[in-house]
Amino acid sequence: MEKTLLLSIFVFHWHFINALFTVDVPHPQYTVDYGSNVTMECRFQVNGQLKLQDLSVIWEKKEEEAKEIYKLHKGKENFTTQHSDFRERVQLLKEKLQLGQSMLQITSIKLTDAGTYRCLIGYEGADYKTITLQVRAPYRNITKRIVTAEHNKWELMCQSEGYPKAEVIWQNVEHQDLSDKANTISETGTDQLYSVTSTLKINTSINATFQCIFWNKELKENTSAILIIPDYTVDSQRTNSRRYIGTALGVFAVFGSLLLCVLWIKKARKDEESETWTNNATMKVSCGKLSTDEEEGNCRETLLENEKLKNVRIVET
Ligand SMILES: *[C@@H]1O[C@H](CO)[C@@H](O)[C@H](O)[C@H]1NC(C)=O
Ligand SMILES: *[C@@H]1O[C@H](CO)[C@@H](O)[C@H](O)[C@H]1NC(C)=O
């Protein structure tokens, strides 16, 4: 109620009180990335020292029903009628008012912030201008994964979030288009962004290089990631006996864990004489677990060896 009243006062004053008082926008349009900050600016004339008690500033977003973002009424800030979309995300740079600059900062820009904004200023007259804000969400962080199912059969995956929906193009090192072998799905991800996942299944060999390109047609922007088929199998190929290496690693893992356990028990015994007995209790418990699980080599400390083992198994299957 009060808001519309104030707006009508502004519009009224704008025509009749002082036609010489004008608000200007140095940049009628801003384009910012999702998640970043923006500072939009309107200018007005201050002749001499600013009389803050005479100044009113309103920033609002034009929608079916305007959303109030910021209000300074006769020199006093008022957040009671601020729209919840902008709560804790806006700030007027008050030190700039003296220079005739009404600068509104909005942080953590969302896709829904895109649109038209209006800045109204009442001082020695009243006027307003509009500013458009565009929000881009490039597919910047690409997550990639390479999995092998069978010998020389690989599954390459690229995933990223952005807006609007991107097409994913796959190329090999000769820039041949492999996209028809890929499967791309897009889902609605966080905060209205699209989560686009593309999977390419391909027969290829070690060290082959591929590229997934997220083509955001509307933004005329491409982001890409490079995937190189890894050489997990180099050892086993050399000896031509992967099973043997697998077993050897397994045995090594079991003995490694046994050895660690013995060392731990020794250390625990030693520490028992000292004062931190609670720590020792935990240590012994984990050692107990280790000795029952040792057949499987199921010890945390042998994670590294097990990791190697997994790789070998992947190639085997
Ligand atoms: C956005 O503004 C906030 C608060 O002023 C600041 O902490 C943050 O670092 C800024 N972020 C960027 C991307 O500039
Ligand atoms: C993005 O990549 C596609 C496919 O490679 C290409 O056709 C398009 O021209 C590229 N666009 C830009 C802006 O680089």
Coordinates of C-alpha atoms and ligand atoms in Angstrom, one line a residue:
M1 CA 0.0 0.0 0.0
E2 CA 2.6 2.5 1.2
K3 CA 4.8 1.3 -1.7
T4 CA 2.3 2.0 -4.4
L5 CA 1.6 5.4 -2.8
L6 CA 5.3 6.3 -2.8
L7 CA 5.6 5.2 -6.4
S8 CA 2.6 7.4 -7.4
I9 CA 4.2 10.3 -5.6
F10 CA 7.4 9.7 -7.5
V11 CA 5.6 9.6 -10.8
F12 CA 3.6 12.6 -10.0
H13 CA 6.6 14.6 -8.9
W14 CA 8.5 13.5 -11.9
H15 CA 6.3 15.5 -14.2
F16 CA 5.2 18.5 -12.3
I17 CA 7.6 19.4 -9.6
N18 CA 10.9 19.7 -11.2
A19 CA 11.4 18.7 -14.8
L20 CA 15.1 19.4 -14.4
F21 CA 15.7 16.7 -11.9
T22 CA 16.7 13.6 -13.8
V23 CA 18.0 10.1 -13.0
D24 CA 20.5 8.6 -15.5
V25 CA 21.8 5.2 -16.0
P26 CA 25.4 4.8 -17.2
H27 CA 24.7 1.2 -18.0
P28 CA 21.2 0.3 -19.0
Q29 CA 22.1 -3.4 -19.1
Y30 CA 24.2 -5.7 -17.0
T31 CA 25.1 -9.3 -17.7
V32 CA 26.5 -11.3 -14.8
D33 CA 27.3 -15.0 -14.0
Y34 CA 25.1 -17.1 -11.8
G35 CA 26.5 -17.0 -8.2
S36 CA 28.4 -13.7 -8.7
N37 CA 27.7 -10.2 -7.5
V38 CA 26.4 -7.2 -9.4
T39 CA 26.4 -3.5 -8.6
M40 CA 23.8 -1.6 -10.6
E41 CA 24.0 2.2 -10.8
C42 CA 21.7 5.2 -11.2
R43 CA 22.9 8.8 -11.1
F44 CA 21.2 12.0 -9.9
Q45 CA 22.3 15.6 -9.4
V46 CA 23.5 16.7 -6.0
N47 CA 24.2 20.4 -5.9
G48 CA 26.7 21.0 -3.1
Q49 CA 26.4 19.0 0.1
L50 CA 23.9 16.1 0.0
K51 CA 20.9 16.7 2.3
L52 CA 20.3 13.1 3.3
Q53 CA 17.0 13.9 5.0
D54 CA 15.6 15.1 1.7
L55 CA 16.7 11.9 -0.2
S56 CA 14.5 9.0 -1.0
V57 CA 15.7 6.0 -3.0
I58 CA 13.7 3.0 -4.1
W59 CA 15.0 0.0 -6.1
E60 CA 12.5 -2.5 -7.2
K61 CA 12.2 -5.4 -9.7
K62 CA 9.5 -5.0 -12.3
E63 CA 7.2 -8.0 -12.4
E64 CA 3.4 -8.5 -12.5
E65 CA 3.6 -7.1 -9.0
A66 CA 6.8 -5.1 -8.4
K67 CA 9.1 -6.5 -5.8
E68 CA 10.7 -4.0 -3.5
I69 CA 14.4 -4.6 -3.1
Y70 CA 15.6 -1.5 -1.3
K71 CA 14.1 1.6 0.3
L72 CA 15.6 4.7 1.7
H73 CA 12.8 7.0 2.8
K74 CA 13.9 10.6 3.6
G75 CA 17.3 9.5 4.5
K76 CA 16.3 6.4 6.5
E77 CA 16.6 2.8 5.4
N78 CA 13.5 0.7 5.7
F79 CA 13.6 -3.1 5.1
T80 CA 10.2 -3.9 6.5
T81 CA 8.6 -4.1 3.0
Q82 CA 11.6 -5.7 1.3
H83 CA 10.7 -8.7 -0.8
S84 CA 11.9 -12.0 0.6
D85 CA 13.7 -12.9 -2.7
F86 CA 16.3 -10.2 -1.9
R87 CA 16.6 -10.6 1.9
E88 CA 20.2 -10.4 3.1
R89 CA 21.5 -10.1 -0.5
V90 CA 21.3 -6.4 -1.1
Q91 CA 23.1 -3.4 0.0
L92 CA 23.1 0.3 -1.1
L93 CA 26.6 1.7 -1.2
K94 CA 25.7 4.7 1.0
E95 CA 29.1 6.4 0.7
K96 CA 28.3 6.9 -3.0
L97 CA 25.1 8.9 -2.4
Q98 CA 27.1 12.1 -1.8
L99 CA 28.5 11.7 -5.3
G100 CA 25.0 11.4 -6.7
Q101 CA 25.3 7.7 -7.3
S102 CA 22.7 5.2 -6.2
M103 CA 24.5 2.0 -6.3
L104 CA 22.8 -1.2 -5.4
Q105 CA 24.8 -4.4 -4.8
I106 CA 23.1 -7.8 -5.1
T107 CA 25.1 -10.8 -4.1
S108 CA 24.8 -14.5 -5.0
I109 CA 22.9 -13.8 -8.2
K110 CA 20.3 -16.4 -9.1
L111 CA 18.7 -17.2 -12.4
T112 CA 15.5 -15.7 -11.2
D113 CA 17.2 -12.3 -10.6
A114 CA 17.2 -11.8 -14.4
G115 CA 14.7 -9.1 -15.4
T116 CA 14.0 -5.4 -15.4
Y117 CA 14.9 -3.2 -12.4
R118 CA 13.7 0.3 -11.6
C119 CA 15.5 2.8 -9.6
L120 CA 13.5 5.8 -8.3
I121 CA 15.0 8.8 -6.7
G122 CA 13.3 11.7 -5.0
Y123 CA 15.5 14.6 -4.1
E124 CA 14.9 18.0 -5.6
G125 CA 12.3 16.4 -7.8
A126 CA 11.8 12.8 -8.7
D127 CA 12.6 10.6 -11.6
Y128 CA 13.2 6.9 -12.3
K129 CA 15.0 4.8 -14.9
T130 CA 15.1 1.1 -15.7
I131 CA 18.0 -1.3 -16.0
T132 CA 17.9 -4.9 -17.4
L133 CA 19.9 -7.7 -15.7
Q134 CA 20.8 -10.8 -17.6
V135 CA 22.1 -13.8 -15.8
R136 CA 24.3 -16.4 -17.5
A137 CA 25.2 -19.8 -16.1
P138 CA 28.1 -21.2 -18.2
Y139 CA 28.9 -24.9 -17.9
R140 CA 32.1 -24.1 -16.2
N141 CA 33.0 -27.0 -13.9
I142 CA 33.0 -30.3 -15.8
T143 CA 33.2 -33.5 -13.9
K144 CA 34.6 -36.4 -15.9
R145 CA 34.8 -40.1 -15.4
I146 CA 36.4 -43.0 -17.4
V147 CA 35.3 -46.5 -16.8
T148 CA 36.3 -49.7 -18.6
A149 CA 33.8 -52.5 -19.0
E150 CA 35.7 -54.9 -21.2
H151 CA 39.0 -55.0 -22.8
N152 CA 39.3 -51.9 -25.0
K153 CA 35.7 -50.9 -24.3
W154 CA 35.4 -47.7 -22.5
E155 CA 32.7 -45.5 -21.1
L156 CA 33.5 -41.8 -20.9
M157 CA 31.3 -39.5 -18.9
C158 CA 31.1 -35.7 -18.6
Q159 CA 28.7 -33.8 -16.3
S160 CA 28.1 -30.1 -15.6
E161 CA 25.5 -27.6 -14.5
G162 CA 24.5 -24.4 -16.3
Y163 CA 21.7 -22.6 -18.1
P164 CA 20.2 -22.7 -20.6
K165 CA 20.3 -26.3 -21.7
A166 CA 23.5 -27.2 -23.4
E167 CA 24.3 -29.7 -26.2
V168 CA 27.2 -32.0 -25.6
I169 CA 29.6 -32.7 -28.5
W170 CA 32.2 -35.4 -28.4
Q171 CA 35.3 -35.3 -30.5
N172 CA 38.4 -37.4 -30.8
V173 CA 41.9 -35.9 -31.3
E174 CA 41.2 -35.5 -35.0
H175 CA 38.1 -33.5 -34.2
Q176 CA 35.8 -36.1 -35.6
D177 CA 32.3 -35.8 -34.2
L178 CA 31.4 -38.8 -32.1
S179 CA 28.3 -37.4 -30.6
D180 CA 26.0 -39.9 -32.2
K181 CA 27.6 -42.6 -30.1
A182 CA 26.9 -40.6 -26.9
N183 CA 23.9 -40.5 -24.7
T184 CA 23.1 -37.1 -23.2
I185 CA 20.5 -36.5 -20.5
S186 CA 19.6 -33.2 -18.8
E187 CA 17.8 -32.9 -15.5
T188 CA 16.8 -29.9 -13.4
G189 CA 19.6 -29.5 -10.9
T190 CA 20.1 -27.0 -8.2
D191 CA 18.5 -23.5 -8.3
Q192 CA 16.9 -24.1 -11.7
L193 CA 20.2 -24.9 -13.4
Y194 CA 20.3 -27.8 -15.8
S195 CA 22.4 -30.8 -14.9
V196 CA 23.6 -32.2 -18.1
T197 CA 25.3 -35.7 -18.2
S198 CA 26.7 -37.2 -21.4
T199 CA 28.1 -40.7 -21.7
L200 CA 30.1 -41.9 -24.7
K201 CA 30.7 -45.7 -25.1
I202 CA 33.6 -46.4 -27.4
N203 CA 36.1 -49.0 -28.4
T204 CA 39.5 -47.5 -28.2
S205 CA 43.0 -48.0 -26.9
I206 CA 45.2 -46.6 -24.2
N207 CA 46.2 -43.0 -24.4
A208 CA 43.5 -42.1 -26.9
T209 CA 42.3 -38.6 -26.3
F210 CA 38.7 -37.3 -26.3
Q211 CA 37.0 -34.1 -25.7
C212 CA 33.5 -33.3 -24.5
I213 CA 32.2 -29.9 -25.4
F214 CA 29.3 -28.3 -23.6
W215 CA 27.8 -26.1 -26.3
N216 CA 25.6 -23.4 -24.8
K217 CA 24.0 -22.1 -28.0
E218 CA 22.1 -19.3 -26.4
L219 CA 25.2 -17.9 -24.7
K220 CA 27.3 -18.7 -27.8
E221 CA 29.8 -20.3 -25.4
N222 CA 31.7 -23.6 -25.4
T223 CA 33.4 -25.2 -22.4
S224 CA 35.2 -28.4 -22.7
A225 CA 37.1 -31.1 -20.9
I226 CA 39.8 -33.5 -22.2
L227 CA 39.7 -37.2 -21.3
I228 CA 42.6 -39.5 -21.9
I229 CA 42.2 -43.3 -21.8
P230 CA 44.5 -44.3 -18.8
D231 CA 47.1 -47.0 -18.9
Y232 CA 46.0 -49.2 -15.9
T233 CA 47.2 -52.3 -17.6
V234 CA 50.8 -51.6 -18.4
D235 CA 52.3 -54.0 -15.7
S236 CA 49.9 -56.9 -16.3
Q237 CA 50.5 -56.7 -20.1
R238 CA 54.2 -56.8 -19.6
T239 CA 54.1 -60.0 -17.5
N240 CA 51.1 -61.3 -19.3
S241 CA 49.8 -62.7 -16.0
R242 CA 47.3 -60.4 -14.4
R243 CA 46.0 -63.1 -12.1
Y244 CA 49.4 -63.6 -10.6
I245 CA 49.8 -59.9 -9.9
G246 CA 46.3 -59.8 -8.4
T247 CA 47.1 -62.6 -6.0
A248 CA 50.5 -61.2 -5.2
L249 CA 48.9 -57.8 -4.3
G250 CA 46.2 -59.6 -2.2
V251 CA 48.8 -61.5 -0.2
F252 CA 50.9 -58.3 0.2
A253 CA 47.8 -56.5 1.4
V254 CA 47.0 -59.2 4.0
F255 CA 50.6 -59.3 5.3
G256 CA 50.8 -55.5 5.3
S257 CA 47.7 -55.3 7.5
L258 CA 49.1 -58.0 9.8
L259 CA 52.3 -56.1 10.1
L260 CA 50.5 -52.9 10.9
C261 CA 48.4 -54.6 13.5
V262 CA 51.4 -56.0 15.2
L263 CA 53.1 -52.6 15.2
W264 CA 49.9 -51.0 16.6
I265 CA 49.6 -53.6 19.4
K266 CA 53.2 -52.9 20.3
K267 CA 52.6 -49.2 20.3
A268 CA 49.4 -49.6 22.2
R269 CA 51.1 -51.7 24.9
K270 CA 53.8 -49.1 25.2
D271 CA 51.3 -46.3 25.5
E272 CA 49.3 -48.2 28.1
E273 CA 51.9 -47.2 30.6
S274 CA 51.4 -43.6 29.8
E275 CA 48.3 -41.7 30.6
T276 CA 46.2 -41.6 27.4
W277 CA 44.5 -44.9 27.9
T278 CA 41.3 -44.0 26.1
N279 CA 43.1 -43.6 22.8
N280 CA 44.7 -47.0 23.2
A281 CA 41.3 -48.6 23.7
T282 CA 40.2 -47.4 20.3
M283 CA 43.4 -48.5 18.8
K284 CA 43.0 -52.0 20.1
V285 CA 39.4 -52.2 18.9
S286 CA 40.4 -51.4 15.4
C287 CA 43.2 -53.9 15.6
G288 CA 40.8 -56.6 16.7
K289 CA 38.6 -55.9 13.7
L290 CA 41.6 -56.1 11.5
S291 CA 42.6 -59.5 12.7
T292 CA 39.1 -61.0 12.0
D293 CA 38.9 -59.4 8.6
E294 CA 42.4 -60.1 7.6
E295 CA 41.5 -62.9 5.3
E296 CA 39.9 -60.5 2.9
G297 CA 42.7 -58.0 3.5
N298 CA 39.9 -55.7 4.6
C299 CA 42.1 -53.2 6.4
R300 CA 41.8 -49.5 6.0
E301 CA 45.5 -49.0 6.0
T302 CA 45.8 -51.1 2.9
L303 CA 43.5 -49.0 1.0
L304 CA 46.2 -48.1 -1.4
E305 CA 47.0 -51.7 -2.2
N306 CA 43.4 -52.5 -2.5
E307 CA 43.0 -49.6 -4.9
K308 CA 45.6 -51.1 -7.1
L309 CA 44.0 -54.5 -6.9
K310 CA 40.7 -53.0 -8.0
N311 CA 42.3 -51.6 -11.1
V312 CA 43.7 -54.9 -12.0
R313 CA 40.3 -56.6 -11.4
I314 CA 38.6 -54.0 -13.6
V315 CA 40.8 -55.0 -16.4
E316 CA 40.3 -58.7 -15.7
T317 CA 36.5 -58.7 -15.8
Ligands
LIG1 C1 30.2 -10.9 -3.4 O1 30.0 -10.1 -2.3 C2 30.2 -10.7 -1.0 C3 29.8 -9.7 0.0 O2 30.2 -8.4 -0.3 C4 31.7 -11.1 -0.9 O3 31.9 -11.7 0.3 C5 32.0 -12.1 -2.0 O4 33.3 -12.4 -2.0 C6 31.6 -11.5 -3.4 N1 31.7 -12.5 -4.4 C7 32.3 -12.3 -5.5 C8 32.3 -13.4 -6.5 O5 32.8 -11.2 -5.9
LIG2 C1 31.0 -24.6 -30.2 O1 31.3 -25.9 -30.7 C2 30.5 -26.3 -31.8 C3 30.8 -27.7 -32.1 O2 32.2 -27.9 -32.1 C4 30.7 -25.3 -32.9 O3 29.9 -25.7 -34.0 C5 30.4 -23.9 -32.5 O4 30.7 -23.0 -33.6 C6 31.3 -23.5 -31.3 N1 30.8 -22.2 -30.8 C7 31.7 -21.3 -30.3 C8 31.1 -20.1 -29.9 O5 32.9 -21.6 -30.2

